[in-house]
């Protein structure tokens, strides 16, 4: 089968992108692959993919689960959505693919470390890692990631806060000050802003990734998916297994739930601070 050379991309959003709303600027961007739409998994995503498949040109459609490693459910839900679409009558095979997730937790650790290097690092400075609130396992995972981001870093304190959760950014900043911090810089572990509402005395560290870095990762994920699609693999089988080991029953072995993404070449350094040998 001939390898497709161009694809239309649809982004599947979850809690790390406020249900896909934080991904809207990527749809209008001109750099990187053609992003047709961004939508949350389920019916909105199915409608967006149908529209992409119906667009002129007959290009293959690649769907990217936009997770930074804390939302395996999004990957599985996206795979289920695509499986339903491929089963529809009249759907031409070989045009729809699920890519590897945008990133794994190891990438997020590296990107947070890179963001920390640009934040003020005084002896009494703290870093506040923020993200939209999700479920207990996803939120607990951010505490683990923040601890790893602190390792070998320049900040004595690295705390976590959740928009719409506990602790919220104001409470997280107050904890930093109780620990002795005089300056607090917020950086997002998500696709949106570090602070959706300004917090007095807290510096906004800006976005986690620049648009050019996001476009580079999307291009890499899409290229890998097109290569596999050319060999008859659409990625849904691996995606359906993404939630394995996520939850109480397998909390001791969470890392193996990401094994499906290790064969897609996503640890090649496609963004600032992205680790290349963490797997």
XYZ file of N, CA and C in Angstrom:
837
model
N 0.843 -1.191 0.000
C 0.000 0.000 0.000
C 0.880 1.245 0.000
N 0.531 2.242 -0.788
C 1.308 3.470 -0.861
C 1.092 4.309 0.384
N 2.169 4.829 0.900
C 2.087 5.644 2.109
C 1.483 7.010 1.794
N 0.413 7.423 2.498
C -0.151 8.739 2.264
C 0.862 9.819 2.632
N 0.837 10.937 1.904
C 1.792 12.003 2.129
C 1.195 13.195 2.869
N -0.104 13.241 2.995
C -0.731 14.385 3.637
C -1.946 13.901 4.415
N -2.231 14.575 5.492
C -3.375 14.181 6.311
C -4.047 15.411 6.876
N -5.321 15.257 7.160
C -6.077 16.249 7.905
C -6.121 15.770 9.352
N -5.894 16.677 10.281
C -5.766 16.309 11.691
C -6.970 16.802 12.477
N -7.471 15.940 13.350
C -8.519 16.310 14.295
C -7.957 16.067 15.697
N -8.133 17.042 16.573
C -7.601 16.953 17.932
C -8.702 16.539 18.896
N -8.445 15.509 19.684
C -9.388 15.058 20.714
C -8.980 15.661 22.044
N -9.866 16.444 22.637
C -9.542 17.154 23.862
C -10.165 16.539 25.097
N -9.470 16.691 26.225
C -9.964 16.217 27.515
C -9.756 17.269 28.579
N -9.617 16.830 29.823
C -9.518 17.792 30.923
C -8.245 18.633 30.855
N -7.201 18.137 30.188
C -5.967 18.910 30.097
C -6.066 20.076 29.124
N -7.139 20.104 28.342
C -7.347 21.213 27.407
C -8.731 21.835 27.573
N -9.318 21.663 28.774
C -10.645 22.211 29.049
C -11.655 21.723 28.010
N -11.657 20.404 27.792
C -12.596 19.807 26.847
C -12.327 20.183 25.406
N -11.089 20.560 25.098
C -10.731 20.937 23.743
C -10.769 22.427 23.476
N -11.344 23.205 24.397
C -11.462 24.647 24.158
C -10.104 25.338 24.096
N -9.128 24.830 24.853
C -7.797 25.442 24.819
C -7.036 25.098 23.538
N -7.584 24.200 22.735
C -6.925 23.802 21.498
C -7.400 24.611 20.298
N -8.398 25.458 20.489
C -8.975 26.221 19.378
C -7.931 27.014 18.598
N -6.936 27.662 19.245
C -5.942 28.400 18.453
C -5.171 27.531 17.471
N -5.053 26.231 17.758
C -4.319 25.354 16.856
C -5.068 25.112 15.564
N -6.395 25.233 15.603
C -7.194 25.009 14.397
C -6.939 26.114 13.389
N -6.748 27.331 13.856
C -6.533 28.471 12.966
C -5.071 28.637 12.582
N -4.167 27.915 13.232
C -2.743 28.089 12.961
C -2.391 27.604 11.561
N -1.411 28.249 10.968
C -0.982 27.877 9.619
C 0.244 26.970 9.644
N 1.004 26.989 10.741
C 2.202 26.153 10.833
C 1.819 24.723 11.199
N 2.631 23.773 10.746
C 2.387 22.386 11.090
C 1.322 21.751 10.218
N 0.844 20.563 10.605
C -0.174 19.874 9.809
C -1.499 20.614 9.834
N -2.341 20.319 8.869
C -3.647 20.957 8.774
C -4.562 20.427 9.872
N -4.903 21.273 10.830
C -5.789 20.878 11.920
C -7.205 21.278 11.544
N -8.046 20.296 11.325
C -9.417 20.547 10.880
C -10.305 21.032 12.012
N -10.173 20.407 13.189
C -11.052 20.744 14.309
C -10.473 20.191 15.593
N -10.992 20.692 16.706
C -10.694 20.163 18.032
C -12.005 19.946 18.744
N -12.175 18.770 19.344
C -13.450 18.437 19.974
C -13.233 17.425 21.082
N -14.108 17.424 22.089
C -14.004 16.386 23.127
C -14.424 15.026 22.575
N -13.893 13.963 23.186
C -14.226 12.610 22.745
C -15.717 12.360 22.890
N -16.225 11.481 22.031
C -17.655 11.197 22.031
C -18.318 11.756 20.791
N -19.576 12.151 20.925
C -20.334 12.621 19.758
C -19.704 13.826 19.081
N -19.240 14.854 19.846
C -18.612 15.991 19.156
C -17.395 15.584 18.325
N -16.591 14.668 18.851
C -15.427 14.212 18.096
C -15.866 13.435 16.860
N -16.863 12.584 17.000
C -17.356 11.821 15.850
C -17.843 12.752 14.743
N -18.558 13.796 15.124
C -19.044 14.742 14.123
C -17.890 15.469 13.444
N -16.877 15.832 14.216
C -15.728 16.522 13.637
C -14.975 15.614 12.669
N -14.829 14.337 13.019
C -14.122 13.402 12.144
C -14.936 13.149 10.875
N -16.247 13.015 10.998
C -17.080 12.837 9.802
C -16.906 14.015 8.852
N -16.892 15.216 9.390
C -16.720 16.401 8.561
C -15.348 16.404 7.892
N -14.326 15.966 8.620
C -12.985 15.920 8.035
C -12.908 14.887 6.916
N -13.560 13.758 7.101
C -13.564 12.727 6.071
C -14.331 13.171 4.829
N -15.327 14.018 5.032
C -16.145 14.492 3.912
C -15.529 15.681 3.191
N -14.448 16.229 3.733
C -13.820 17.403 3.118
C -13.228 17.041 1.758
N -13.155 18.002 0.842
C -12.580 17.735 -0.486
C -11.129 17.285 -0.382
N -10.744 16.465 -1.322
C -9.363 16.007 -1.383
C -9.180 14.554 -1.028
N -10.065 14.004 -0.212
C -9.965 12.591 0.139
C -8.731 12.226 0.929
N -8.188 13.186 1.675
C -6.980 12.904 2.450
C -7.293 12.016 3.647
N -6.324 11.254 4.104
C -6.535 10.502 5.345
C -6.722 11.461 6.510
N -7.413 10.984 7.532
C -7.694 11.783 8.722
C -6.995 11.128 9.909
N -6.172 11.913 10.599
C -5.477 11.436 11.782
C -6.042 12.140 13.011
N -6.413 11.372 14.010
C -6.971 11.927 15.241
C -5.923 11.800 16.340
N -5.607 12.931 16.966
C -4.559 12.966 17.993
C -5.196 13.135 19.371
N -5.051 12.175 20.272
C -5.517 12.368 21.653
C -4.612 13.393 22.346
N -5.163 14.552 22.665
C -4.346 15.643 23.206
C -4.222 15.515 24.722
N -3.428 14.545 25.108
C -3.116 14.371 26.519
C -1.626 14.558 26.732
N -1.279 15.074 27.889
C 0.113 15.244 28.284
C 0.571 14.091 29.170
N -0.170 12.994 29.138
C 0.214 11.811 29.886
C -0.633 11.528 31.106
N -1.619 12.401 31.394
C -2.431 12.198 32.599
C -3.869 11.806 32.274
N -4.154 11.470 31.026
C -5.531 11.174 30.669
C -5.618 9.962 29.746
N -5.279 8.759 30.249
C -5.411 7.570 29.413
C -6.855 7.303 29.001
N -7.804 7.783 29.795
C -9.217 7.587 29.429
C -9.537 8.275 28.108
N -8.938 9.441 27.887
C -9.172 10.147 26.633
C -8.718 9.310 25.447
N -7.584 8.644 25.580
C -7.077 7.813 24.494
C -8.060 6.685 24.189
N -8.538 6.009 25.238
C -9.464 4.898 25.048
C -10.800 5.373 24.488
N -11.314 6.495 24.989
C -12.578 7.020 24.482
C -12.455 7.436 23.020
N -11.328 7.997 22.659
C -11.107 8.372 21.263
C -11.058 7.139 20.381
N -10.396 6.093 20.846
C -10.327 4.850 20.078
C -11.717 4.255 19.878
N -12.542 4.304 20.920
C -13.902 3.766 20.782
C -14.717 4.581 19.782
N -14.516 5.885 19.811
C -15.228 6.732 18.845
C -14.830 6.379 17.419
N -13.543 6.208 17.189
C -13.077 5.900 15.835
C -13.490 4.504 15.401
N -13.514 3.569 16.339
C -13.954 2.214 15.985
C -15.395 2.238 15.501
N -16.215 3.050 16.158
C -17.596 3.165 15.704
C -17.700 3.784 14.326
N -16.841 4.747 14.030
C -16.884 5.392 12.719
C -16.436 4.445 11.610
N -15.398 3.654 11.870
C -14.921 2.746 10.832
C -15.932 1.643 10.549
N -16.822 1.387 11.500
C -17.837 0.352 11.306
C -19.051 0.861 10.535
N -19.124 2.154 10.321
C -20.274 2.693 9.603
C -20.275 2.222 8.143
N -21.462 2.005 7.612
C -21.591 1.564 6.233
C -21.053 2.626 5.289
N -20.318 2.175 4.276
C -19.821 3.091 3.264
C -18.531 3.784 3.622
N -17.979 3.532 4.797
C -16.735 4.172 5.169
C -15.574 3.478 4.463
N -14.837 4.213 3.656
C -13.739 3.639 2.905
C -12.581 3.325 3.837
N -12.082 2.091 3.862
C -11.011 1.732 4.788
C -9.704 2.433 4.414
N -8.845 2.563 5.408
C -7.528 3.106 5.160
C -7.414 4.602 5.186
N -8.450 5.309 5.629
C -8.401 6.768 5.646
C -8.436 7.351 7.046
N -8.646 6.551 8.057
C -8.827 7.062 9.408
C -7.844 6.378 10.354
N -7.088 7.194 11.095
C -6.075 6.635 11.995
C -6.084 7.360 13.325
N -5.803 6.604 14.373
C -5.581 7.165 15.709
C -4.081 7.235 15.929
N -3.569 8.418 16.233
C -2.141 8.558 16.470
C -1.797 8.160 17.895
N -0.523 8.085 18.184
C -0.088 7.965 19.572
C -0.505 9.222 20.319
N -0.665 9.162 21.640
C -1.016 10.370 22.396
C -0.009 11.486 22.148
N -0.462 12.719 22.293
C 0.413 13.869 22.084
C 1.679 13.742 22.915
N 1.550 13.311 24.152
C 2.731 13.187 25.013
C 2.468 12.174 26.105
N 3.554 11.727 26.718
C 3.491 10.870 27.898
C 3.928 11.687 29.107
N 3.731 11.134 30.285
C 4.075 11.853 31.506
C 5.549 12.248 31.532
N 6.405 11.417 30.948
C 7.836 11.727 30.921
C 8.112 13.007 30.146
N 7.360 13.221 29.062
C 7.515 14.465 28.303
C 7.083 15.653 29.151
N 5.981 15.494 29.867
C 5.483 16.589 30.695
C 6.514 16.970 31.758
N 7.163 15.985 32.349
C 8.213 16.282 33.336
C 9.300 17.136 32.694
N 9.741 16.750 31.507
C 10.795 17.488 30.826
C 10.369 18.896 30.463
N 9.129 19.046 30.003
C 8.650 20.381 29.624
C 8.483 21.275 30.845
N 8.055 20.703 31.958
C 7.952 21.494 33.186
C 9.336 21.929 33.667
N 10.311 21.042 33.538
C 11.674 21.419 33.915
C 12.167 22.570 33.036
N 11.849 22.510 31.735
C 12.255 23.590 30.836
C 11.570 24.895 31.216
N 10.271 24.823 31.556
C 9.554 26.022 31.971
C 10.125 26.580 33.261
N 10.539 25.699 34.160
C 11.103 26.143 35.436
C 12.408 26.900 35.231
N 13.146 26.518 34.189
C 14.421 27.199 33.949
C 14.234 28.643 33.504
N 13.060 28.963 32.976
C 12.800 30.340 32.550
C 12.132 31.169 33.639
N 11.742 30.549 34.730
C 11.090 31.264 35.834
C 12.154 31.785 36.797
N 11.854 32.879 37.501
C 12.822 33.391 38.487
C 13.173 32.313 39.506
N 14.457 32.144 39.735
C 14.914 31.094 40.650
C 15.741 31.724 41.767
N 15.084 32.441 42.630
C 15.741 33.012 43.794
C 15.779 31.965 44.905
N 16.626 32.132 45.899
C 16.676 31.152 46.990
C 15.344 30.978 47.705
N 14.481 31.981 47.627
C 13.179 31.886 48.289
C 12.041 31.878 47.272
N 12.291 31.329 46.077
C 11.261 31.264 45.041
C 10.611 29.897 44.962
N 9.340 29.870 44.584
C 8.592 28.615 44.453
C 7.941 28.536 43.086
N 7.731 27.318 42.641
C 7.044 27.047 41.381
C 5.697 26.420 41.709
N 4.629 26.928 41.099
C 3.293 26.395 41.314
C 2.810 25.777 40.001
N 2.711 24.463 39.977
C 2.273 23.731 38.787
C 0.753 23.653 38.808
N 0.107 24.166 37.768
C -1.352 24.249 37.737
C -1.930 23.403 36.609
N -3.180 23.000 36.777
C -3.902 22.242 35.750
C -5.387 22.248 36.109
N -6.266 22.064 35.122
C -7.679 21.901 35.449
C -7.885 20.645 36.296
N -8.790 20.709 37.240
C -9.077 19.543 38.075
C -9.673 18.424 37.233
N -9.360 17.191 37.601
C -9.887 16.022 36.901
C -10.342 15.008 37.937
N -9.971 13.740 37.778
C -10.323 12.720 38.753
C -9.213 12.525 39.759
N -9.441 11.699 40.782
C -8.435 11.514 41.836
C -7.131 10.935 41.331
N -7.168 10.008 40.377
C -5.938 9.410 39.876
C -5.169 10.390 39.008
N -5.894 11.124 38.151
C -5.232 12.117 37.306
C -4.605 13.221 38.148
N -5.316 13.668 39.178
C -4.785 14.722 40.037
C -3.607 14.218 40.857
N -3.694 12.995 41.346
C -2.577 12.426 42.102
C -1.347 12.280 41.218
N -1.557 11.955 39.960
C -0.437 11.824 39.041
C 0.312 13.144 38.877
N -0.401 14.263 38.954
C 0.269 15.555 38.806
C 1.202 15.822 39.980
N 0.850 15.371 41.175
C 1.761 15.516 42.315
C 3.053 14.737 42.065
N 2.936 13.537 41.510
C 4.126 12.746 41.188
C 4.975 13.458 40.135
N 4.322 13.967 39.113
C 5.038 14.642 38.034
C 5.739 15.895 38.557
N 5.055 16.658 39.425
C 5.658 17.866 39.981
C 6.894 17.528 40.802
N 6.839 16.431 41.539
C 8.006 16.029 42.332
C 9.177 15.681 41.427
N 8.913 15.009 40.315
C 9.979 14.676 39.378
C 10.509 15.924 38.693
N 9.620 16.873 38.403
C 10.048 18.125 37.781
C 10.955 18.919 38.716
N 10.719 18.793 40.013
C 11.544 19.509 40.992
C 12.961 18.943 41.059
N 13.092 17.633 40.808
C 14.397 16.986 40.926
C 15.413 17.652 40.007
N 16.548 17.981 40.541
C 17.635 18.629 39.806
C 17.271 20.041 39.341
N 16.162 20.557 39.829
C 15.748 21.903 39.443
C 16.353 22.969 40.334
N 15.990 24.215 40.043
C 16.552 25.347 40.781
C 15.620 25.864 41.865
N 14.394 25.319 41.925
C 13.425 25.826 42.890
C 13.343 24.894 44.100
N 13.398 25.500 45.258
C 13.334 24.717 46.487
C 11.954 24.117 46.679
N 10.930 24.872 46.292
C 9.562 24.406 46.461
C 8.869 24.312 45.108
N 8.215 23.177 44.863
C 7.359 22.986 43.694
C 6.044 22.420 44.210
N 5.015 23.229 44.141
C 3.703 22.834 44.642
C 2.710 22.675 43.485
N 1.552 22.088 43.781
C 0.529 21.787 42.771
C -0.774 22.471 43.145
N -1.493 22.957 42.124
C -2.814 23.552 42.342
C -3.690 23.236 41.147
N -5.008 23.188 41.402
C -5.960 22.808 40.358
C -7.010 23.892 40.163
N -7.214 24.265 38.917
C -8.301 25.175 38.609
C -9.622 24.427 38.792
N -10.430 24.877 39.723
C -11.677 24.191 40.022
C -11.508 22.995 40.932
N -10.362 22.889 41.583
C -10.116 21.734 42.456
C -9.490 22.136 43.774
N -8.904 21.150 44.436
C -8.346 21.347 45.781
C -6.915 20.827 45.812
N -5.936 21.709 46.079
C -6.082 23.146 46.352
C -6.222 23.936 45.059
N -6.882 25.078 45.130
C -6.967 25.930 43.958
C -5.703 26.797 43.898
N -5.492 27.550 42.823
C -4.240 28.319 42.702
C -3.986 29.279 43.861
N -5.025 29.938 44.370
C -4.817 30.853 45.497
C -4.352 30.091 46.724
N -4.939 28.924 46.981
C -4.522 28.111 48.126
C -3.120 27.554 47.921
N -2.807 27.185 46.683
C -1.471 26.681 46.399
C -0.411 27.743 46.621
N -0.719 28.978 46.196
C 0.219 30.074 46.417
C 0.386 30.356 47.898
N -0.706 30.291 48.655
C -0.625 30.520 50.099
C 0.241 29.457 50.761
N 0.154 28.226 50.296
C 0.995 27.164 50.863
C 2.466 27.459 50.577
N 2.763 27.919 49.359
C 4.145 28.256 49.022
C 4.687 29.307 49.982
N 3.877 30.290 50.296
C 4.331 31.366 51.178
C 4.494 30.868 52.614
N 3.615 29.956 53.022
C 3.755 29.393 54.366
C 5.055 28.600 54.498
N 5.486 28.009 53.397
C 6.725 27.245 53.416
C 7.956 28.156 53.418
N 7.746 29.433 53.098
C 8.850 30.374 53.118
C 9.135 31.078 51.817
N 8.335 30.801 50.778
C 8.586 31.413 49.475
C 8.179 32.886 49.479
N 9.030 33.707 48.867
C 8.699 35.122 48.692
C 8.166 35.398 47.292
N 8.607 34.608 46.309
C 8.092 34.723 44.943
C 7.488 33.391 44.525
N 6.367 33.451 43.804
C 5.671 32.254 43.319
C 5.405 32.449 41.836
N 5.830 31.483 41.024
C 5.589 31.517 39.580
C 4.730 30.323 39.199
N 3.629 30.577 38.504
C 2.725 29.510 38.077
C 3.067 29.065 36.657
N 3.164 27.754 36.450
C 3.378 27.181 35.122
C 2.320 26.095 34.913
N 1.763 25.980 33.703
C 0.688 25.020 33.487
C 1.189 23.637 33.089
N 0.563 22.622 33.652
C 0.767 21.249 33.203
C -0.437 20.886 32.335
N -0.747 21.745 31.396
C -1.940 21.631 30.565
C -1.737 22.498 29.330
N -2.712 22.463 28.426
C -2.610 23.227 27.189
C -3.099 24.667 27.346
N -3.738 24.977 28.447
C -4.265 26.308 28.677
C -3.307 27.172 29.461
N -3.793 28.310 29.927
C -2.943 29.224 30.684
C -2.635 28.692 32.073
N -1.567 29.223 32.660
C -1.208 28.817 34.018
C -2.237 29.308 35.019
N -2.770 30.505 34.788
C -3.762 31.103 35.683
C -4.931 31.599 34.854
N -6.053 30.940 34.974
C -7.249 31.414 34.260
C -7.790 32.680 34.913
N -7.584 32.809 36.188
C -7.922 34.023 36.929
C -6.666 34.473 37.656
N -6.240 35.733 37.480
C -5.011 36.185 38.145
C -5.080 35.996 39.654
N -3.965 35.600 40.242
C -3.841 35.449 41.685
C -2.856 36.520 42.171
N -3.264 37.384 43.087
C -2.367 38.451 43.553
C -1.019 37.923 44.011
N 0.038 38.549 43.506
C 1.385 38.184 43.927
C 1.972 36.973 43.242
N 1.245 36.351 42.300
C 1.738 35.164 41.604
C 2.087 35.540 40.165
N 3.314 35.235 39.753
C 3.743 35.495 38.388
C 3.194 34.420 37.459
N 2.743 34.837 36.281
C 2.244 33.892 35.279
C 3.405 33.460 34.406
N 3.750 32.182 34.482
C 4.888 31.669 33.733
C 4.624 31.420 32.266
N 3.420 31.737 31.795
C 3.120 31.569 30.383
C 2.733 30.153 30.017
N 2.531 29.872 28.728
C 2.116 28.534 28.298
C 3.223 27.505 28.478
N 2.837 26.257 28.567
C 3.815 25.178 28.717
C 4.677 25.045 27.467
N 4.036 25.138 26.290
C 4.731 24.960 25.013
C 4.387 26.098 24.063
N 5.344 26.502 23.288
C 5.080 27.479 22.246
C 4.318 26.814 21.100
N 3.550 27.597 20.325
C 2.800 27.004 19.194
C 3.689 26.209 18.241
N 4.916 26.672 17.997
C 5.806 25.960 17.085
C 6.177 24.582 17.640
N 6.341 24.485 18.968
C 6.652 23.196 19.581
C 5.468 22.244 19.486
N 4.265 22.770 19.727
C 3.063 21.945 19.599
C 2.925 21.438 18.170
N 3.145 22.330 17.198
C 3.033 21.938 15.795
C 4.052 20.859 15.449
N 5.249 20.947 16.034
C 6.257 19.934 15.761
C 5.871 18.565 16.284
N 5.292 18.533 17.484
C 4.856 17.251 18.039
C 3.695 16.687 17.213
N 2.739 17.537 16.838
C 1.616 17.074 16.017
C 2.108 16.498 14.688
N 3.087 17.150 14.090
C 3.620 16.659 12.823
C 4.264 15.292 12.999
N 4.990 15.109 14.117
C 5.642 13.820 14.370
C 4.612 12.719 14.609
N 3.594 13.005 15.420
C 2.567 11.994 15.691
C 1.832 11.615 14.402
N 1.534 12.621 13.594
C 0.808 12.366 12.347
C 1.646 11.549 11.380
N 2.915 11.887 11.248
C 3.790 11.149 10.341
C 3.892 9.685 10.751
N 4.025 9.433 12.052
C 4.092 8.049 12.526
C 2.798 7.304 12.224
N 1.667 7.978 12.445
C 0.373 7.330 12.203
C 0.170 7.036 10.721
N 0.600 7.943 9.858
C 0.475 7.706 8.418
C 1.344 6.534 7.976
N 2.516 6.434 8.573
C 3.391 5.305 8.243
C 2.713 3.983 8.609
N 2.146 3.925 9.814
C 1.460 2.704 10.243
C 0.211 2.452 9.416
N -0.492 3.511 9.064
C -1.693 3.357 8.243
C -1.341 2.763 6.883
N -0.179 3.154 6.376
C 0.272 2.591 5.111
C 0.551 1.103 5.189
N 0.712 0.592 6.406
C 0.927 -0.847 6.607
C -0.327 -1.522 7.169
N -1.458 -0.821 7.102
C -2.720 -1.419 7.508
C -3.043 -1.320 8.981
N -2.292 -0.532 9.750
C -2.527 -0.385 11.191
C -3.107 0.992 11.456
N -4.338 1.021 11.996
C -4.981 2.325 12.207
C -4.866 2.849 13.636
N -4.213 2.103 14.522
C -3.948 2.584 15.868
C -5.051 2.385 16.885
N -6.234 1.961 16.471
C -7.343 1.873 17.429
C -7.162 0.727 18.420
N -6.564 -0.369 17.995
C -6.390 -1.503 18.910
C -5.529 -1.100 20.104
N -4.438 -0.399 19.845
C -3.578 0.054 20.937
C -4.305 1.077 21.796
N -5.069 1.957 21.173
C -5.785 2.983 21.920
C -6.833 2.416 22.848
N -7.491 1.352 22.435
C -8.524 0.751 23.270
C -7.951 0.188 24.569
N -6.663 -0.118 24.579
C -6.019 -0.703 25.754
C -5.377 0.355 26.652
N -5.588 1.634 26.334
C -4.856 2.702 27.021
C -5.195 2.794 28.504
N -6.417 2.420 28.886
C -6.815 2.549 30.292
C -6.380 1.375 31.147
N -5.784 0.356 30.537
C -5.376 -0.813 31.310
C -4.397 -0.402 32.403
N -4.678 -0.770 33.635
C -3.807 -0.445 34.754
C -4.060 0.909 35.363
N -5.125 1.587 34.935
C -5.395 2.927 35.458
C -6.549 2.837 36.445
N -6.255 2.977 37.729
C -7.318 2.893 38.723
C -6.859 2.123 39.942
N -7.789 1.894 40.858
C -7.438 1.229 42.110
C -6.859 -0.151 41.891
N -7.432 -0.916 40.979
C -7.036 -2.312 40.844
C -5.586 -2.471 40.410
N -5.044 -1.469 39.679
C -3.692 -1.606 39.166
C -2.854 -0.379 39.482
N -3.144 0.276 40.587
C -2.440 1.519 40.874
C -0.947 1.313 41.072
N -0.542 0.070 41.381
C 0.882 -0.195 41.576
C 1.625 -0.257 40.267
N 0.926 -0.429 39.160
C 1.610 -0.599 37.873
C 1.139 0.372 36.837
N 0.921 1.620 37.238
C 0.344 2.602 36.319
C 1.163 2.774 35.052
N 2.497 2.671 35.174
C 3.328 3.012 34.023
C 3.069 2.098 32.843
N 2.658 0.839 33.094
C 2.487 -0.049 31.955
C 1.264 0.281 31.143
N 0.395 1.125 31.617
C -0.776 1.495 30.831
C -0.409 2.355 29.643
N 0.843 2.889 29.605
C 1.254 3.726 28.498
C 2.092 2.970 27.480
N 2.162 1.643 27.646
C 3.057 0.894 26.792
C 2.718 0.973 25.326
N 1.463 1.256 24.990
C 1.084 1.286 23.592
C 1.749 2.415 22.836
N 2.225 3.419 23.556
C 2.779 4.582 22.854
C 4.279 4.473 22.639
N 4.901 3.409 23.122
C 6.354 3.386 23.094
C 6.901 3.020 21.734
N 6.071 2.511 20.861
C 6.574 2.102 19.563
C 6.328 3.107 18.475
N 5.920 4.299 18.825
C 5.561 5.263 17.794
C 6.572 6.383 17.660
N 7.719 6.258 18.319
C 8.773 7.223 18.110
C 8.503 8.588 18.664
N 7.755 8.709 19.757
C 7.400 10.036 20.225
C 8.426 10.640 21.168
N 9.512 9.910 21.459
C 10.512 10.458 22.379
C 11.765 10.913 21.641
N 11.557 11.621 20.536
C 12.671 12.021 19.708
C 13.042 13.487 19.868
N 12.519 14.133 20.906
C 12.929 15.489 21.153
C 12.250 16.492 20.267
N 10.906 16.502 20.228
C 10.162 17.384 19.342
C 9.751 18.682 19.998
N 10.265 19.010 21.139
C 9.883 20.260 21.772
C 10.916 20.652 22.796
N 10.863 21.890 23.248
C 11.869 22.331 24.203
C 11.788 21.534 25.489
N 12.925 20.951 25.880
C 12.969 20.225 27.139
C 12.428 18.827 27.070
N 12.041 18.355 25.864
C 11.474 17.012 25.776
C 12.560 15.980 25.969
N 12.432 15.090 26.955
C 13.462 14.094 27.190
C 13.492 13.080 26.070
N 14.651 12.542 25.759
C 14.768 11.616 24.655
C 15.060 10.191 25.097
N 15.360 9.971 26.381
C 15.727 8.624 26.804
C 14.987 8.194 28.062
N 13.858 8.813 28.375
C 13.200 8.502 29.619
C 12.533 7.152 29.610
N 12.257 6.586 28.431
C 11.607 5.284 28.408
C 12.606 4.164 28.597
